[in-house]
Short mmCIF file of C-alpha atoms and ligand atoms in Angstrom, two decimals:
data_model
loop_
_atom_site.label_atom_id
_atom_site.label_comp_id
_atom_site.label_asym_id
_atom_site.label_seq_id
_atom_site.Cartn_x
_atom_site.Cartn_y
_atom_site.Cartn_z
CA MET A 109 279.34 301.15 29.64
CA LEU A 110 279.93 298.04 27.65
CA GLY A 111 283.44 296.64 27.82
CA ASP A 112 284.34 298.81 30.78
CA ASN A 113 286.34 296.97 33.36
CA PRO A 114 284.48 297.08 36.64
CA LYS A 115 286.34 298.87 39.40
CA TYR A 116 286.63 296.83 42.57
CA LYS A 117 287.15 298.27 45.97
CA LYS A 118 286.45 297.22 49.53
CA SER A 119 283.52 299.08 51.04
CA ALA A 120 284.52 301.99 53.22
CA ASP A 121 284.13 300.37 56.60
CA GLN A 122 286.15 297.32 55.76
CA THR A 123 289.82 296.58 56.26
CA HIS A 124 292.08 293.75 55.24
CA GLN A 125 291.14 291.89 58.37
CA THR A 126 287.51 291.45 57.32
CA PRO A 127 286.77 287.70 57.30
CA SER A 128 285.29 286.45 54.04
CA HIS A 129 281.88 285.64 55.58
CA LEU A 130 281.43 289.34 56.34
CA MET A 131 283.16 290.78 53.31
CA ILE A 132 281.35 293.10 50.93
CA GLU A 133 283.32 294.02 47.86
CA GLU A 134 282.11 297.19 46.22
CA ILE A 135 282.10 297.31 42.42
CA SER A 136 281.22 300.23 40.18
CA HIS A 137 279.70 299.32 36.88
CA ALA A 138 277.88 301.59 34.44
CA GLU A 139 275.84 303.80 36.79
CA LEU A 140 275.48 301.06 39.39
CA VAL A 141 277.20 300.30 42.66
CA ILE A 142 277.23 296.56 43.14
CA ALA A 143 278.00 294.48 46.22
CA ARG A 144 279.86 291.24 45.79
CA ILE A 145 279.63 288.70 48.59
CA PHE A 146 280.16 284.99 49.12
CA ASP A 147 277.18 282.65 49.44
CA PHE A 148 278.22 281.99 53.05
CA TYR A 149 277.82 285.70 53.85
CA ARG A 150 276.80 286.18 57.47
CA GLY A 151 276.86 289.95 57.73
CA THR A 152 273.73 292.04 58.18
CA PHE A 153 271.33 292.52 55.30
CA LEU A 154 271.02 296.18 56.18
CA SER A 155 274.58 296.78 55.03
CA LEU A 156 273.54 295.47 51.60
CA GLN A 157 270.60 297.84 51.36
CA GLN A 158 272.51 300.73 49.77
CA TYR A 159 273.69 298.75 46.73
CA ASP A 160 271.96 298.61 43.35
CA ALA A 161 272.56 294.89 42.95
CA ILE A 162 274.17 291.96 44.73
CA VAL A 163 276.38 289.41 43.04
CA ILE A 164 276.96 286.25 45.00
CA GLN A 165 280.00 284.06 44.56
CA TYR A 166 278.72 280.50 44.37
CA THR A 167 280.52 277.91 46.46
CA ASP A 168 277.75 275.45 47.34
CA GLN A 169 274.20 274.99 46.09
CA ASP A 170 272.41 274.69 49.44
CA THR A 171 274.35 277.55 50.99
CA CYS A 172 273.55 279.68 47.98
CA ILE A 173 269.82 278.85 48.04
CA GLN A 174 269.66 279.55 51.77
CA LEU A 175 271.23 282.98 51.40
CA VAL A 176 269.01 284.06 48.50
CA SER A 177 265.93 282.64 50.24
CA ARG A 178 266.77 284.70 53.35
CA LEU A 179 267.17 287.82 51.22
CA ARG A 180 263.89 287.16 49.45
CA CYS A 181 261.87 286.68 52.62
CA HIS A 182 263.12 289.90 54.18
CA PHE A 183 260.24 292.31 54.62
CA ASP A 184 262.23 295.38 53.65
CA GLN A 185 261.39 296.16 50.05
CA ALA A 186 264.89 297.52 49.48
CA ILE A 187 266.26 294.08 50.28
CA TYR A 188 263.81 291.47 49.00
CA LEU A 189 263.43 293.12 45.60
CA LYS A 190 267.18 293.64 45.17
CA PRO A 191 268.58 292.33 41.85
CA VAL A 192 270.63 289.26 42.76
CA PHE A 193 273.06 287.44 40.47
CA ILE A 194 275.09 284.33 40.98
CA ILE A 195 278.69 283.97 39.84
CA LYS A 196 279.14 280.35 38.84
CA ASP A 197 281.70 279.60 36.18
CA HIS A 198 280.52 276.18 35.10
CA GLY A 199 277.18 274.38 34.88
CA THR A 200 273.80 276.05 35.08
CA LEU A 201 271.90 277.07 38.19
CA PRO A 202 269.30 274.65 39.56
CA GLU A 203 265.72 275.77 38.82
CA SER A 204 265.02 276.53 42.46
CA LEU A 205 267.90 279.00 42.48
CA ALA A 206 267.27 280.41 39.00
CA ASP A 207 263.65 281.13 40.01
CA ILE A 208 264.65 283.47 42.82
CA THR A 209 267.66 285.16 41.28
CA ASP A 210 268.06 287.46 38.28
CA GLY A 211 270.78 285.78 36.31
CA GLN A 212 273.98 283.81 36.25
CA LEU A 213 277.43 285.25 35.56
CA SER A 214 280.14 282.95 34.40
CA ARG A 215 282.91 285.42 35.22
CA ALA A 216 283.16 287.83 38.11
CA ASP A 217 284.41 290.59 35.85
CA ASP A 218 281.68 290.37 33.20
CA LEU A 219 278.91 292.50 34.59
CA THR A 220 277.14 293.34 31.33
CA LEU A 221 274.08 291.30 32.29
CA VAL A 222 273.91 292.90 35.73
CA GLY A 223 273.84 296.36 34.18
CA SER A 224 270.89 295.82 31.87
CA VAL A 225 268.78 293.62 34.18
CA ALA A 226 269.35 295.64 37.34
CA LEU A 227 268.35 298.86 35.64
CA ARG A 228 265.15 297.35 34.30
CA ILE A 229 264.25 296.00 37.75
CA ARG A 230 265.01 299.39 39.28
CA ASP A 231 262.57 301.04 36.86
CA ARG A 232 259.91 298.49 37.65
CA CYS A 233 260.44 298.89 41.40
CA ALA A 234 259.93 302.61 41.02
CA GLU A 235 256.41 301.93 39.69
CA ILE A 236 255.19 300.13 42.78
CA ASN A 237 254.18 301.58 46.09
CA LEU A 238 254.51 299.79 49.37
CA SER A 239 252.08 300.89 52.01
CA LEU A 240 253.38 300.83 55.56
CA ASP A 241 250.26 299.60 57.30
CA TYR A 242 249.99 296.11 55.89
CA ASN A 243 249.31 293.21 58.16
CA TYR A 244 251.44 290.10 57.94
CA GLU A 245 249.37 288.37 55.28
CA GLU A 246 249.07 291.47 53.13
CA LEU A 247 252.84 291.87 53.29
CA ILE A 248 253.28 288.34 51.99
CA VAL A 249 250.81 288.86 49.16
CA PHE A 250 252.32 292.20 48.24
CA SER A 251 255.90 290.92 48.36
CA PHE A 252 255.06 287.95 46.17
CA LEU A 253 253.18 290.01 43.59
CA ALA A 254 255.88 292.70 43.65
CA PHE A 255 258.62 290.19 42.97
CA CYS A 256 256.73 288.68 40.02
CA TYR A 257 255.94 292.09 38.56
CA THR A 258 259.40 293.59 38.89
CA ARG A 259 260.85 290.48 37.22
CA ASP A 260 258.29 290.40 34.41
CA LYS A 261 257.49 286.84 35.40
CA GLU A 262 254.69 285.69 33.15
CA GLN A 263 254.14 282.50 35.07
CA VAL A 264 254.92 281.13 38.48
CA ARG A 265 254.86 277.36 38.50
CA PRO A 266 255.12 274.89 41.36
CA ARG A 267 258.33 272.98 41.80
CA ILE A 268 259.01 269.84 43.76
CA SER A 269 261.99 270.23 46.06
CA GLN A 270 263.39 268.68 49.22
CA ARG A 271 261.02 270.85 51.18
CA GLY A 272 258.01 269.49 49.27
CA ILE A 273 255.92 271.63 46.97
CA TYR A 274 257.71 274.86 46.39
CA TYR A 275 256.44 278.08 44.85
CA PRO A 276 259.26 280.50 44.16
CA ILE A 277 259.36 283.43 46.59
CA LEU A 278 256.04 282.61 48.20
CA SER A 279 257.40 279.49 49.86
CA ASP A 280 260.44 281.46 50.97
CA LEU A 281 258.19 284.12 52.45
CA MET A 282 256.04 281.56 54.24
CA TYR A 283 258.90 279.45 55.49
CA HIS A 284 259.02 281.06 58.89
CA ASN A 285 255.29 281.55 59.07
CA VAL A 286 254.27 281.99 62.67
CA ASN A 287 250.58 281.45 61.93
CA GLN A 288 251.17 278.05 60.39
CA ARG A 289 249.11 279.04 57.38
CA HIS A 290 250.26 277.22 54.35
CA PHE A 291 251.12 279.07 51.19
CA THR A 292 248.51 277.13 49.19
CA ALA A 293 245.82 278.87 51.26
CA ILE A 294 247.33 282.25 50.36
CA LEU A 295 247.48 281.30 46.68
CA ASP A 296 243.82 280.23 46.74
CA LYS A 297 242.92 283.49 48.38
CA MET A 298 244.91 285.55 45.88
CA GLU A 299 243.13 283.76 43.07
CA ARG A 300 239.69 284.26 44.65
CA GLU A 301 240.46 287.94 44.99
CA ALA A 302 241.52 288.07 41.35
CA PHE A 303 245.17 288.98 41.93
CA LEU A 304 246.21 285.79 40.17
CA ASP A 305 244.96 283.72 37.29
CA GLY A 306 245.54 280.02 37.86
CA THR A 307 245.66 277.15 35.41
CA PHE A 308 245.86 273.52 36.46
CA ASP A 309 249.33 272.02 36.62
CA ARG A 310 249.01 268.93 38.83
CA ALA A 311 247.13 267.62 41.84
CA THR A 312 248.29 266.32 45.18
CA TYR A 313 247.02 265.58 48.67
CA VAL A 314 247.86 267.64 51.71
CA CYS A 315 247.43 267.36 55.49
CA SER A 316 243.92 268.27 56.64
CA GLU A 317 245.32 270.11 59.62
CA CYS A 318 248.22 272.22 58.37
CA LEU A 319 247.98 271.74 54.57
CA GLY A 320 251.51 270.38 54.67
CA ASP A 321 252.48 268.25 51.70
CA TYR A 322 255.23 266.21 53.30
CA LEU A 323 253.35 263.04 54.21
CA LEU A 324 254.43 259.52 55.12
CA TYR A 325 251.97 256.86 53.96
CA ARG A 326 251.55 253.39 55.38
CA GLU A 327 249.16 250.44 55.09
CA VAL A 328 247.36 249.64 58.32
CA CYS A 329 244.95 247.09 59.75
CA PRO A 330 241.38 248.39 59.28
CA HIS A 331 240.50 247.11 62.76
CA CYS A 332 243.31 248.24 65.07
CA HIS A 333 245.30 250.57 62.74
CA SER A 334 248.54 248.70 63.34
CA ALA A 335 251.04 248.79 60.49
CA HIS A 336 252.43 245.43 61.61
CA LEU A 337 250.96 243.42 58.71
CA LYS A 338 251.77 240.32 56.72
CA SER A 339 250.39 239.61 53.25
CA GLU A 340 249.83 236.24 51.62
CA ASP A 341 248.41 234.93 48.34
CA VAL A 342 245.16 232.99 48.47
CA VAL A 343 245.17 229.67 46.57
CA HIS A 344 242.14 228.11 44.91
CA HIS A 345 242.43 224.37 44.11
CA PHE A 346 240.27 223.65 41.02
CA ARG A 347 239.86 219.90 41.66
CA CYS A 348 238.16 220.18 45.07
CA ALA A 349 237.38 223.92 45.09
CA HIS A 350 239.29 224.42 48.34
CA VAL A 351 240.37 228.01 48.97
CA GLY A 352 243.00 228.90 51.54
CA PRO A 353 246.20 230.84 52.21
CA LEU A 354 249.29 229.68 50.32
CA SER A 355 251.07 228.56 53.51
CA ASP A 356 248.32 225.95 54.13
CA PHE A 357 249.31 224.31 50.81
CA ARG A 358 253.01 224.06 51.55
CA VAL A 359 254.23 220.61 52.44
CA ASN A 360 255.76 220.77 55.94
CA GLY A 361 255.71 224.56 55.68
CA GLY A 362 258.60 224.39 53.18
CA HIS A 363 259.04 226.29 49.93
CA GLY A 364 258.89 223.42 47.45
CA THR A 365 255.89 221.23 46.64
CA LEU A 366 252.32 222.45 47.10
CA GLU A 367 249.71 220.00 48.33
CA CYS A 368 246.02 220.64 48.94
CA PRO A 369 245.25 220.38 52.68
CA LYS A 370 241.70 219.17 51.85
CA CYS A 371 242.14 216.52 49.14
CA GLN A 372 245.88 215.88 49.51
CA HIS A 373 246.51 216.17 45.76
CA GLU A 374 249.65 217.87 44.58
CA LEU A 375 249.30 221.26 42.91
CA LYS A 376 251.58 221.46 39.91
CA HIS A 377 250.69 224.14 37.43
CA ILE A 378 249.18 227.50 38.13
CA GLY A 379 246.31 228.08 35.73
CA VAL A 380 245.85 224.30 35.25
CA ASP A 381 245.55 222.90 38.81
CA TYR A 382 245.00 226.05 40.76
CA ASP A 383 245.05 229.86 40.66
CA LYS A 384 245.70 232.70 43.07
CA PRO A 385 242.50 234.76 43.07
CA ALA A 386 243.48 237.24 45.78
CA THR A 387 245.95 238.44 48.33
CA MET A 388 245.01 238.40 52.01
CA HIS A 389 246.51 240.61 54.68
CA TYR A 390 246.97 239.59 58.27
CA CYS A 391 247.42 241.88 61.24
CA LEU A 392 250.19 240.61 63.48
CA ASP A 393 248.87 242.70 66.37
CA CYS A 394 245.16 241.84 66.51
CA ASN A 395 245.19 238.72 64.28
CA ALA A 396 242.49 240.08 61.99
CA SER A 397 242.57 239.02 58.35
CA PHE A 398 241.24 241.20 55.56
CA GLN A 399 241.47 241.77 51.83
CA ASN A 400 241.68 245.54 51.87
CA TYR A 401 243.91 247.36 54.25
CA ALA A 402 243.38 250.96 55.31
CA MET A 403 245.89 253.70 54.49
CA LYS A 404 247.12 256.30 56.91
CA ALA A 405 249.25 259.35 56.28
CA GLU A 406 251.38 261.01 58.91
CA CYS A 407 252.20 264.67 58.36
CA CYS A 408 255.87 265.50 58.82
CA GLY A 409 254.95 269.14 59.33
CA CYS A 410 252.54 268.95 62.26
CA GLY A 411 252.56 265.27 63.19
CA HIS A 412 248.85 264.82 62.48
CA ASP A 413 248.15 261.18 61.64
CA GLN A 414 245.11 260.79 59.41
CA GLU A 415 243.28 258.26 57.32
CA VAL A 416 243.93 259.09 53.69
CA GLU A 417 240.27 259.81 52.95
CA TYR A 418 240.59 262.88 55.17
CA LEU A 419 243.52 264.32 53.24
CA ILE A 420 242.64 267.40 51.26
CA LYS A 421 243.06 267.27 47.52
CA LYS A 422 244.93 270.31 46.27
CA GLU A 423 245.27 271.51 42.76
CA LEU A 424 248.66 273.01 42.16
CA LYS A 425 248.37 275.71 39.57
CA ILE A 426 250.54 277.82 37.38
CA TYR A 427 249.82 281.42 38.22
CA SER A 428 250.07 284.67 36.37
CA LEU A 429 249.49 288.20 37.62
CA THR A 430 246.23 289.92 36.71
CA GLU A 431 245.64 293.53 35.74
CA LYS A 432 244.13 294.02 39.19
CA ALA A 433 247.35 292.80 40.82
CA ILE A 434 249.43 295.25 38.81
CA ASN A 435 247.09 298.13 39.64
CA THR A 436 247.24 297.14 43.30
CA LEU A 437 251.02 297.17 43.25
CA LYS A 438 251.03 300.63 41.70
CA SER A 439 248.48 302.05 44.12
CA GLY A 440 249.90 300.19 47.12
CA ARG A 441 246.42 299.32 48.38
CA ILE A 442 245.39 295.74 48.92
CA GLN A 443 241.72 295.25 49.71
CA THR A 444 241.33 292.60 52.32
CA LYS A 445 237.59 292.20 52.02
CA GLU A 446 237.89 288.58 53.01
CA GLN A 447 238.94 289.39 56.55
CA SER A 448 235.36 289.59 57.73
CA LYS A 449 234.22 286.44 56.08
CA GLU A 450 230.48 286.34 55.74
CA ILE A 451 228.34 283.31 55.24
CA GLU A 452 225.43 283.78 52.92
CA ASP A 453 221.94 283.81 54.45
CA VAL A 454 223.23 284.42 57.96
CA LEU A 455 222.72 287.71 59.76
CA PRO A 456 225.80 289.41 61.17
CA TRP A 457 225.71 288.70 64.90
CA HIS A 458 224.65 292.19 66.06
CA LEU A 459 221.76 292.19 63.56
CA PHE A 460 220.78 288.71 64.62
CA VAL A 461 220.45 289.86 68.23
CA LYS A 462 218.48 292.93 67.15
CA THR A 463 216.13 290.90 64.95
CA LEU A 464 215.59 288.38 67.70
CA ASP A 465 214.80 291.16 70.15
CA PHE A 466 212.25 292.59 67.73
CA GLU A 467 210.63 289.28 66.84
CA GLN A 468 210.21 288.12 70.40
CA SER A 469 208.30 291.31 71.17
CA GLN A 470 206.01 290.61 68.20
CA ASN A 471 205.31 286.92 68.68
CA PRO A 472 203.50 285.13 71.50
CA SER A 473 206.08 282.83 73.09
CA ASP A 474 204.14 279.60 72.66
CA MET A 475 203.92 280.20 68.92
CA SER A 476 207.55 281.00 68.07
CA HIS A 477 210.80 279.24 68.81
CA MET A 478 214.51 279.51 68.39
CA VAL A 479 216.70 276.45 67.92
CA SER A 480 220.18 276.46 69.37
CA LEU A 481 222.29 273.95 67.49
CA ARG A 482 225.59 273.14 69.09
CA PHE A 483 228.60 271.19 67.85
CA ASN A 484 230.07 269.44 70.86
CA ASP A 485 233.57 269.46 69.50
CA PHE A 486 233.76 271.98 66.71
CA PRO A 487 237.60 272.19 66.65
CA SER A 488 237.88 268.48 65.94
CA LEU A 489 235.26 268.78 63.20
CA ILE A 490 237.31 271.52 61.57
CA LYS A 491 240.41 269.41 62.04
CA GLN A 492 238.75 266.72 59.97
CA VAL A 493 237.51 268.89 57.11
CA GLY A 494 240.45 271.29 57.21
CA GLU A 495 240.43 274.93 58.28
CA GLU A 496 240.11 276.14 54.71
CA ASN A 497 236.83 274.22 54.27
CA LYS A 498 235.27 275.65 57.41
CA TYR A 499 233.22 278.33 55.65
CA LYS A 500 232.13 276.01 52.91
CA LEU A 501 230.92 273.49 55.47
CA LEU A 502 229.07 276.13 57.50
CA SER A 503 227.46 277.47 54.31
CA GLU A 504 226.18 274.02 53.43
CA ILE A 505 224.77 273.54 56.92
CA VAL A 506 223.07 276.92 56.74
CA GLN A 507 221.49 275.97 53.42
CA ILE A 508 220.10 272.77 54.98
CA ILE A 509 218.60 274.80 57.81
CA LYS A 510 217.18 277.36 55.42
CA THR A 511 215.25 274.77 53.41
CA THR A 512 213.31 273.68 56.50
CA GLN A 513 212.50 277.20 57.64
CA GLN A 514 209.86 279.59 56.38
CA ASN A 515 210.97 282.57 54.34
CA PHE A 516 210.52 285.07 57.21
CA ASP A 517 212.84 283.07 59.48
CA PHE A 518 216.45 284.06 60.17
CA ARG A 519 219.76 282.59 61.23
CA GLY A 520 222.81 283.58 63.26
CA ILE A 521 226.15 281.96 64.01
CA LYS A 522 228.30 282.16 67.10
CA LEU A 523 230.54 279.11 66.98
CA PRO A 524 230.24 276.41 68.15
CA ARG A 525 226.54 277.32 67.92
CA ILE A 526 224.19 278.02 65.06
CA TYR A 527 220.86 279.64 65.91
CA PHE A 528 217.81 279.60 63.72
CA SER A 529 214.28 280.82 64.24
CA LEU A 530 211.09 278.87 63.77
CA LEU A 531 208.54 281.67 63.88
CA GLN A 532 204.86 280.75 64.08
CA THR A 533 205.76 277.18 64.84
CA ARG A 534 204.43 275.32 67.87
CA HIS A 535 206.81 273.61 70.29
CA ASN A 536 206.05 270.03 69.16
CA GLU A 537 206.52 270.94 65.56
CA ALA A 538 209.72 272.87 66.35
CA GLU A 539 211.12 269.77 68.09
CA ILE A 540 210.41 267.64 65.05
CA ILE A 541 211.98 270.16 62.68
CA SER A 542 215.09 270.55 64.83
CA GLN A 543 215.56 266.78 65.03
CA ARG A 544 215.13 266.56 61.28
CA ILE A 545 217.84 269.18 60.79
CA VAL A 546 220.20 267.34 63.13
CA PHE A 547 219.54 264.23 61.05
CA LEU A 548 220.20 266.04 57.76
CA ILE A 549 223.40 267.65 59.02
CA ASN A 550 224.69 264.33 60.30
CA HIS A 551 223.82 262.84 56.95
CA LEU A 552 225.83 265.57 55.21
CA LEU A 553 228.80 265.04 57.53
CA ASN A 554 228.78 261.25 57.51
CA ASP A 555 227.84 260.43 53.96
CA ASN A 556 229.22 263.27 51.93
CA LEU A 557 232.28 264.10 53.97
CA ARG A 558 232.71 260.71 55.61
CA LEU A 559 233.18 262.32 58.98
CA LYS A 560 232.83 260.30 62.11
CA ARG A 561 232.17 261.13 65.74
CA VAL A 562 230.35 264.41 65.18
CA MET A 563 228.16 265.28 68.12
CA LEU A 564 225.39 267.73 67.57
CA THR A 565 222.79 268.80 70.06
CA ALA A 566 219.73 270.88 69.35
CA GLU A 567 217.73 272.74 71.95
CA VAL A 568 214.36 274.33 71.20
CA LEU A 569 213.96 277.59 73.11
CA PRO A 570 210.67 279.47 73.42
CA MET A 571 210.77 283.07 72.23
CA ASN A 572 209.90 284.67 75.50
CA GLY A 573 211.25 287.88 76.98
CA ASP A 574 214.40 286.25 78.34
CA LEU A 575 215.63 284.69 75.13
CA VAL A 576 218.15 287.36 74.14
CA GLN A 577 219.64 287.22 77.63
CA THR A 578 219.65 283.41 77.59
CA ILE A 579 221.52 283.32 74.30
CA LEU A 580 224.02 285.98 75.29
CA THR A 581 224.78 284.04 78.49
CA GLU A 582 224.94 280.78 76.60
CA ILE A 583 227.54 281.99 74.07
CA GLN A 584 229.77 283.21 76.89
CA SER A 585 229.65 279.94 78.78
CA VAL A 586 231.44 277.87 76.14
CA PRO A 587 234.65 279.01 74.50
ZN1 ZN B 187 242.06 220.03 46.85
ZN1 ZN B 188 244.87 244.75 63.73
ZN1 ZN B 189 250.04 268.62 59.08
#
């Protein structure tokens, strides 16, 4: 009730000796039982489970954020969805804390806000159903959506924090991610599956290996990749047209007068006697000189050191929940159709084997062939394009293959191999087609994706009675 003084009491199992980092003060307010703790609370979260709301006494910003973040990434619904308020008597909460809490109290004894907000959240929580058989990723998706829904959050926008790009709740949930999957991949997936609507907010570049956004950039020598560089202006003497580095024009290597090393005239006025048309860079390790240096970016997350053209451009979006997301929360069922990712125009492996078995019984072996295309180092290829682009890349390769086949041909994938049939095609012709495909794929990788060092081998196999066995042995021989 409004104006009621909250009644404080220590929770039942606590005595006067309870140290403040374990203390839970129990407060009754309206129809709620509220726990009050300090932001340096180190007790178990399970002992907070029974309360309707938690109010946290602010002492330090980082300590406070850490505690709320730990609460929010707990997988027990009764804990991560708990209404949480911060008692801070002056100043406002930083955005990163306001995003993951439910309000700020300026006085410990004014719990009016807690009453109204906590009750509304409790009603919302009652609408959603948490299924018990979620896998790790589904739990993350569900927890994120559930938090947004129970808080009536119309938009979730990216923030920039000390940790890099930060999405409220989702980043907290992914912080201890054992699978090293970045939260941007989960956001993309949630948008593809229509749980979220995204609108562009800003763009950034992320590590091609782990999608991490904490990158250290440096200029390097394009020849030996050393960062030990020196830069110098280039001087152009109008009178004799001599062009050379500025240091060549310095008299006795000093800093004063400039004199042309070719015609020995003094250079007085820039724009009148001479100009500086360019800057040259010199590598102090390999002595190369060049006008354009290369850029490398080292990922602080995984240590991967990459040339910047391999970084992945990421759009950071502002997200809002869709109708589908809300229905999913209410039903508790998340469809994870994406788990068995299928590439268009490729037969599922068991059907591929069946089709092959059928076709080889129909076709004379000298008239039909199968090409086995193998990437010699597929993991490093994926490293270069990024795990999230793997299916897109494979789809493009499959489309290249498809255009050179006839319409009754078929394809199958068992990485690092791609198989495709060339039915009613003689051996010579099959060799030419397979070499052409290798050429086209290399062209795609080198020119469009600027990938280097991709090794592809193609082997033309006759469709005789042993082919199924040959292929099944082949796919077991290489991991
Ligand atoms: Zn000169
Ligand atoms: Zn160098
Ligand atoms: Zn990385």
